[in-house]
Amino acid sequence: MLNLMRNCPKEAAHLRKELLIAARHIFATDLRQKFIPSIENLFDEDLLIGKGVTLDSIRPLAYSTLADLAHHVRQNLSLDVLIKAVNLFSKNVHDETLAVGIQTMSCKLLLNLVDCLRHHSEIDPQRSRAILLKLLKVFVKRFETIATTQLPLILQKCKGQSNSGATASSTSNVPMPLSNISDLNNDLILNEQARSTATGSQWVNSINVAEFRSLVKTLVGGVKTITWGFFNSKISDTMPTNHEKIFGPEILCVYIELVQYAMEALDIYTINVNPIQQRTSGLISRSKEEKEVLEHFSGIVSE
């Protein structure tokens, strides 16, 4: 199978897709245990996906197939392989070319690796805790992206302001006669700004509030799991586990950022997806999911 992936022509996306579908069926059986010695090779994207331009369309299938395999055999993976898994799927969490559902799936796999890292801390505590810290930073940075970049766009769409913004943009970008090089540069800048606005509008029109809520919920659960991993992992070979010394200055700074950005990202639950119900009752009641997420988040802070 690895040879087929290695030798598959880069322009033959349909062949690689069929190969990944076949691999997915094999990984669903007990035969997946046979792939443990070779799974390290699958974390090489050039082997798993290939280098062809047309292969971007199969990336979600490739990542989900690999995630299924890694999830089922995670207890048998070495620390070096776990690190490769963390590096690959951490990148996917922040890859805006992937669907929100794939980003959420990547978060779920990463939080499932926390217990394995805790187990490896008995043998290599420094590297294991360094990877836990990296996971924490990845999740907090995703909170920051949602809070500072994506949530304002989502709120703008839900308030119906995106159309007026697009109208204002189109009015301000009326082409003017070009008299010199400076005017040409200004026109190029305006065209680039209009293109960026159109791209942003396209992203806003394709967003799904429910998917972002699921992502935020997964991020909160992930940070709670990582915090549990810090408390239950070995700090060093010579130092016994002492809760007072678990969090150094670097980790504390990351948790401070977590509180700031996660609190802002939780505003995704202030968006009312059922305005008719709001007009009828006059109140916006907290959903069961929102209460659950807030309870998990408060558990992180109280620890």
GROMACS .gro file of C-alpha atoms in nm:
model
  303
    1MET     CA    1   0.000   0.000   0.000
    2LEU     CA    2   0.284   0.238   0.084
    3ASN     CA    3   0.448   0.159  -0.251
    4LEU     CA    4   0.121   0.234  -0.431
    5MET     CA    5   0.100   0.571  -0.255
    6ARG     CA    6   0.464   0.640  -0.335
    7ASN     CA    7   0.434   0.551  -0.704
    8CYS     CA    8   0.086   0.688  -0.776
    9PRO     CA    9   0.112   0.958  -1.049
   10LYS     CA   10   0.069   1.301  -0.895
   11GLU     CA   11  -0.199   1.402  -1.148
   12ALA     CA   12  -0.409   1.088  -1.083
   13ALA     CA   13  -0.616   1.220  -0.795
   14HIS     CA   14  -0.897   0.970  -0.862
   15LEU     CA   15  -0.658   0.676  -0.819
   16ARG     CA   16  -0.524   0.806  -0.490
   17LYS     CA   17  -0.879   0.866  -0.373
   18GLU     CA   18  -0.970   0.503  -0.446
   19LEU     CA   19  -0.656   0.391  -0.263
   20LEU     CA   20  -0.751   0.598   0.044
   21ILE     CA   21  -1.105   0.458   0.042
   22ALA     CA   22  -0.963   0.104   0.032
   23ALA     CA   23  -0.724   0.192   0.316
   24ARG     CA   24  -1.014   0.327   0.520
   25HIS     CA   25  -1.196  -0.006   0.491
   26ILE     CA   26  -0.881  -0.197   0.590
   27PHE     CA   27  -0.818   0.030   0.889
   28ALA     CA   28  -1.171  -0.046   1.010
   29THR     CA   29  -1.067  -0.409   1.069
   30ASP     CA   30  -0.820  -0.574   1.305
   31LEU     CA   31  -0.564  -0.559   1.024
   32ARG     CA   32  -0.490  -0.202   1.132
   33GLN     CA   33  -0.256  -0.342   1.398
   34LYS     CA   34  -0.027  -0.455   1.115
   35PHE     CA   35   0.022  -0.091   1.013
   36ILE     CA   36   0.168   0.021   1.347
   37PRO     CA   37   0.533  -0.032   1.240
   38SER     CA   38   0.472   0.174   0.923
   39ILE     CA   39   0.232   0.440   1.050
   40GLU     CA   40   0.518   0.686   1.090
   41ASN     CA   41   0.548   0.701   0.710
   42LEU     CA   42   0.181   0.798   0.674
   43PHE     CA   43   0.240   1.124   0.862
   44ASP     CA   44   0.447   1.236   0.563
   45GLU     CA   45   0.201   1.442   0.359
   46ASP     CA   46   0.402   1.396   0.040
   47LEU     CA   47   0.340   1.022   0.072
   48LEU     CA   48  -0.017   1.035   0.205
   49ILE     CA   49  -0.156   1.304  -0.026
   50GLY     CA   50   0.111   1.355  -0.291
   51LYS     CA   51   0.239   1.672  -0.455
   52GLY     CA   52  -0.009   1.722  -0.739
   53VAL     CA   53  -0.207   2.045  -0.765
   54THR     CA   54  -0.534   1.854  -0.814
   55LEU     CA   55  -0.484   1.655  -0.494
   56ASP     CA   56  -0.618   1.926  -0.261
   57SER     CA   57  -0.967   1.784  -0.305
   58ILE     CA   58  -0.871   1.455  -0.134
   59ARG     CA   59  -0.702   1.613   0.169
   60PRO     CA   60  -1.011   1.584   0.396
   61LEU     CA   61  -1.044   1.214   0.308
   62ALA     CA   62  -0.672   1.155   0.368
   63TYR     CA   63  -0.666   1.330   0.705
   64SER     CA   64  -0.984   1.163   0.831
   65THR     CA   65  -0.854   0.819   0.724
   66LEU     CA   66  -0.523   0.874   0.903
   67ALA     CA   67  -0.703   1.012   1.209
   68ASP     CA   68  -0.917   0.697   1.233
   69LEU     CA   69  -0.608   0.477   1.222
   70ALA     CA   70  -0.414   0.687   1.473
   71HIS     CA   71  -0.712   0.694   1.709
   72HIS     CA   72  -0.747   0.316   1.721
   73VAL     CA   73  -0.376   0.236   1.764
   74ARG     CA   74  -0.272   0.540   1.971
   75GLN     CA   75  -0.191   0.332   2.281
   76ASN     CA   76   0.073   0.141   2.083
   77LEU     CA   77   0.251   0.443   1.933
   78SER     CA   78   0.595   0.557   2.041
   79LEU     CA   79   0.654   0.912   2.162
   80ASP     CA   80   0.830   1.002   1.836
   81VAL     CA   81   0.527   0.893   1.633
   82LEU     CA   82   0.292   1.078   1.869
   83ILE     CA   83   0.497   1.393   1.815
   84LYS     CA   84   0.458   1.356   1.437
   85ALA     CA   85   0.083   1.312   1.481
   86VAL     CA   86   0.065   1.624   1.699
   87ASN     CA   87   0.266   1.827   1.447
   88LEU     CA   88   0.048   1.726   1.151
   89PHE     CA   89  -0.295   1.764   1.310
   90SER     CA   90  -0.198   2.082   1.497
   91LYS     CA   91  -0.130   2.236   1.158
   92ASN     CA   92  -0.470   2.120   1.035
   93VAL     CA   93  -0.645   2.292   1.328
   94HIS     CA   94  -0.528   2.627   1.185
   95ASP     CA   95  -0.561   2.544   0.815
   96GLU     CA   96  -0.839   2.768   0.682
   97THR     CA   97  -0.845   2.579   0.351
   98LEU     CA   98  -0.994   2.283   0.538
   99ALA     CA   99  -1.358   2.268   0.644
  100VAL     CA  100  -1.446   2.350   1.004
  101GLY     CA  101  -1.554   1.988   1.049
  102ILE     CA  102  -1.203   1.864   0.961
  103GLN     CA  103  -1.052   2.117   1.204
  104THR     CA  104  -1.286   1.987   1.476
  105MET     CA  105  -1.191   1.628   1.394
  106SER     CA  106  -0.822   1.722   1.425
  107CYS     CA  107  -0.889   1.875   1.769
  108LYS     CA  108  -1.066   1.558   1.883
  109LEU     CA  109  -0.775   1.341   1.776
  110LEU     CA  110  -0.526   1.567   1.955
  111LEU     CA  111  -0.719   1.556   2.283
  112ASN     CA  112  -0.736   1.176   2.252
  113LEU     CA  113  -0.354   1.171   2.243
  114VAL     CA  114  -0.323   1.349   2.581
  115ASP     CA  115  -0.355   1.030   2.784
  116CYS     CA  116  -0.086   0.865   2.570
  117LEU     CA  117   0.146   1.160   2.634
  118ARG     CA  118   0.073   1.134   3.006
  119HIS     CA  119   0.167   0.767   2.993
  120HIS     CA  120   0.496   0.845   2.815
  121SER     CA  121   0.579   1.107   3.080
  122GLU     CA  122   0.674   0.818   3.309
  123ILE     CA  123   0.967   0.747   3.074
  124ASP     CA  124   1.041   1.084   2.912
  125PRO     CA  125   0.873   1.354   3.124
  126GLN     CA  126   1.040   1.658   2.969
  127ARG     CA  127   0.948   1.584   2.607
  128SER     CA  128   0.599   1.466   2.700
  129ARG     CA  129   0.519   1.784   2.893
  130ALA     CA  130   0.671   1.995   2.615
  131ILE     CA  131   0.423   1.839   2.371
  132LEU     CA  132   0.137   1.898   2.618
  133LEU     CA  133   0.239   2.265   2.631
  134LYS     CA  134   0.246   2.278   2.252
  135LEU     CA  135  -0.106   2.133   2.239
  136LEU     CA  136  -0.224   2.396   2.487
  137LYS     CA  137  -0.074   2.674   2.273
  138VAL     CA  138  -0.237   2.531   1.958
  139PHE     CA  139  -0.582   2.530   2.120
  140VAL     CA  140  -0.540   2.878   2.270
  141LYS     CA  141  -0.421   3.019   1.937
  142ARG     CA  142  -0.733   2.872   1.771
  143PHE     CA  143  -0.945   3.048   2.033
  144GLU     CA  144  -0.763   3.370   1.945
  145THR     CA  145  -0.833   3.329   1.573
  146ILE     CA  146  -1.202   3.269   1.638
  147ALA     CA  147  -1.233   3.560   1.882
  148THR     CA  148  -1.039   3.823   1.686
  149THR     CA  149  -1.100   3.729   1.322
  150GLN     CA  150  -1.385   3.489   1.257
  151LEU     CA  151  -1.643   3.569   1.525
  152PRO     CA  152  -1.671   3.939   1.425
  153LEU     CA  153  -1.744   3.828   1.066
  154ILE     CA  154  -2.003   3.578   1.186
  155LEU     CA  155  -2.172   3.842   1.403
  156GLN     CA  156  -2.166   4.085   1.112
  157LYS     CA  157  -2.336   3.833   0.888
  158CYS     CA  158  -2.601   3.750   1.147
  159LYS     CA  159  -2.680   4.117   1.200
  160GLY     CA  160  -2.723   4.168   0.828
  161GLN     CA  161  -2.439   4.418   0.797
  162SER     CA  162  -2.239   4.230   0.535
  163ASN     CA  163  -2.462   4.348   0.248
  164SER     CA  164  -2.434   4.714   0.342
  165GLY     CA  165  -2.057   4.674   0.377
  166ALA     CA  166  -2.031   4.520   0.032
  167THR     CA  167  -2.244   4.804  -0.115
  168ALA     CA  168  -2.025   5.068   0.046
  169SER     CA  169  -1.715   4.893  -0.083
  170SER     CA  170  -1.846   4.875  -0.441
  171THR     CA  171  -1.941   5.245  -0.432
  172SER     CA  172  -1.601   5.355  -0.309
  173ASN     CA  173  -1.417   5.148  -0.572
  174VAL     CA  174  -1.554   5.331  -0.881
  175PRO     CA  175  -1.278   5.327  -1.146
  176MET     CA  176  -1.120   5.669  -1.214
  177PRO     CA  177  -0.917   5.785  -1.515
  178LEU     CA  178  -0.548   5.698  -1.481
  179SER     CA  179  -0.317   5.995  -1.528
  180ASN     CA  180   0.015   5.859  -1.402
  181ILE     CA  181   0.193   5.563  -1.244
  182SER     CA  182   0.072   5.665  -0.898
  183ASP     CA  183  -0.290   5.640  -1.011
  184LEU     CA  184  -0.215   5.299  -1.161
  185ASN     CA  185  -0.071   5.176  -0.830
  186ASN     CA  186  -0.372   5.311  -0.641
  187ASP     CA  187  -0.606   5.134  -0.882
  188LEU     CA  188  -0.419   4.805  -0.834
  189ILE     CA  189  -0.444   4.846  -0.457
  190LEU     CA  190  -0.818   4.913  -0.480
  191ASN     CA  191  -0.866   4.608  -0.703
  192GLU     CA  192  -0.676   4.392  -0.454
  193GLN     CA  193  -0.886   4.529  -0.168
  194ALA     CA  194  -1.205   4.455  -0.363
  195ARG     CA  195  -1.082   4.102  -0.431
  196SER     CA  196  -1.004   4.052  -0.061
  197THR     CA  197  -1.349   4.184   0.032
  198ALA     CA  198  -1.511   3.942  -0.212
  199THR     CA  199  -1.310   3.652  -0.069
  200GLY     CA  200  -1.410   3.751   0.285
  201SER     CA  201  -1.775   3.777   0.181
  202GLN     CA  202  -1.756   3.433   0.022
  203TRP     CA  203  -1.619   3.289   0.349
  204VAL     CA  204  -1.890   3.465   0.551
  205ASN     CA  205  -2.164   3.330   0.326
  206SER     CA  206  -2.037   2.973   0.369
  207ILE     CA  207  -2.008   2.974   0.749
  208ASN     CA  208  -2.218   2.752   0.968
  209VAL     CA  209  -2.279   2.871   1.325
  210ALA     CA  210  -2.348   2.516   1.446
  211GLU     CA  211  -2.009   2.398   1.314
  212PHE     CA  212  -1.827   2.679   1.493
  213ARG     CA  213  -2.013   2.602   1.814
  214SER     CA  214  -1.903   2.241   1.784
  215LEU     CA  215  -1.544   2.357   1.729
  216VAL     CA  216  -1.553   2.586   2.035
  217LYS     CA  217  -1.703   2.305   2.245
  218THR     CA  218  -1.427   2.069   2.130
  219LEU     CA  219  -1.159   2.331   2.206
  220VAL     CA  220  -1.292   2.381   2.560
  221GLY     CA  221  -1.302   2.005   2.618
  222GLY     CA  222  -0.952   1.975   2.473
  223VAL     CA  223  -0.805   2.237   2.706
  224LYS     CA  224  -0.972   2.066   3.002
  225THR     CA  225  -0.817   1.734   2.896
  226ILE     CA  226  -0.474   1.896   2.851
  227THR     CA  227  -0.502   2.051   3.198
  228TRP     CA  228  -0.582   1.707   3.336
  229GLY     CA  229  -0.273   1.579   3.153
  230PHE     CA  230  -0.053   1.842   3.321
  231PHE     CA  231  -0.184   1.748   3.666
  232ASN     CA  232  -0.137   1.376   3.616
  233SER     CA  233   0.192   1.361   3.425
  234LYS     CA  234   0.535   1.324   3.573
  235ILE     CA  235   0.728   1.653   3.586
  236SER     CA  236   1.084   1.514   3.589
  237ASP     CA  237   1.280   1.208   3.687
  238THR     CA  238   1.393   1.365   4.016
  239MET     CA  239   1.096   1.584   4.110
  240PRO     CA  240   0.777   1.420   4.240
  241THR     CA  241   0.441   1.549   4.119
  242ASN     CA  242   0.361   1.863   4.316
  243HIS     CA  243   0.059   2.068   4.208
  244GLU     CA  244   0.220   2.389   4.331
  245LYS     CA  245   0.505   2.352   4.081
  246ILE     CA  246   0.317   2.212   3.783
  247PHE     CA  247   0.259   2.545   3.611
  248GLY     CA  248   0.566   2.756   3.543
  249PRO     CA  249   0.555   3.118   3.417
  250GLU     CA  250   0.531   3.014   3.050
  251ILE     CA  251   0.231   2.788   3.107
  252LEU     CA  252   0.061   3.049   3.326
  253CYS     CA  253   0.095   3.310   3.050
  254VAL     CA  254  -0.074   3.070   2.806
  255TYR     CA  255  -0.361   3.015   3.052
  256ILE     CA  256  -0.403   3.391   3.089
  257GLU     CA  257  -0.442   3.416   2.711
  258LEU     CA  258  -0.683   3.125   2.726
  259VAL     CA  259  -0.916   3.309   2.963
  260GLN     CA  260  -0.905   3.622   2.748
  261TYR     CA  261  -0.970   3.465   2.408
  262ALA     CA  262  -1.190   3.174   2.514
  263MET     CA  263  -1.428   3.410   2.694
  264GLU     CA  264  -1.459   3.611   2.373
  265ALA     CA  265  -1.498   3.299   2.157
  266LEU     CA  266  -1.782   3.177   2.380
  267ASP     CA  267  -1.985   3.468   2.242
  268ILE     CA  268  -2.065   3.230   1.955
  269TYR     CA  269  -2.346   3.110   2.184
  270THR     CA  270  -2.498   3.460   2.198
  271ILE     CA  271  -2.604   3.423   1.835
  272ASN     CA  272  -2.968   3.327   1.826
  273VAL     CA  273  -3.024   3.078   1.545
  274ASN     CA  274  -3.400   3.083   1.604
  275PRO     CA  275  -3.516   3.448   1.601
  276ILE     CA  276  -3.884   3.346   1.590
  277GLN     CA  277  -3.851   3.175   1.927
  278GLN     CA  278  -3.679   3.484   2.068
  279ARG     CA  279  -3.959   3.715   1.953
  280THR     CA  280  -4.218   3.484   2.104
  281SER     CA  281  -4.057   3.450   2.445
  282GLY     CA  282  -3.880   3.786   2.460
  283LEU     CA  283  -3.584   3.612   2.627
  284ILE     CA  284  -3.285   3.416   2.506
  285SER     CA  285  -3.250   3.108   2.723
  286ARG     CA  286  -2.919   2.925   2.744
  287SER     CA  287  -2.911   2.599   2.553
  288LYS     CA  288  -2.808   2.273   2.712
  289GLU     CA  289  -2.490   2.273   2.503
  290GLU     CA  290  -2.397   2.625   2.612
  291LYS     CA  291  -2.445   2.538   2.980
  292GLU     CA  292  -2.230   2.230   2.936
  293VAL     CA  293  -1.950   2.427   2.767
  294LEU     CA  294  -1.958   2.696   3.036
  295GLU     CA  295  -1.943   2.429   3.305
  296HIS     CA  296  -1.637   2.270   3.141
  297PHE     CA  297  -1.467   2.609   3.104
  298SER     CA  298  -1.533   2.702   3.466
  299GLY     CA  299  -1.381   2.366   3.563
  300ILE     CA  300  -1.060   2.461   3.381
  301VAL     CA  301  -1.032   2.795   3.561
  302SER     CA  302  -1.117   2.651   3.904
  303GLU     CA  303  -0.842   2.390   3.871
   0.00000   0.00000   0.00000
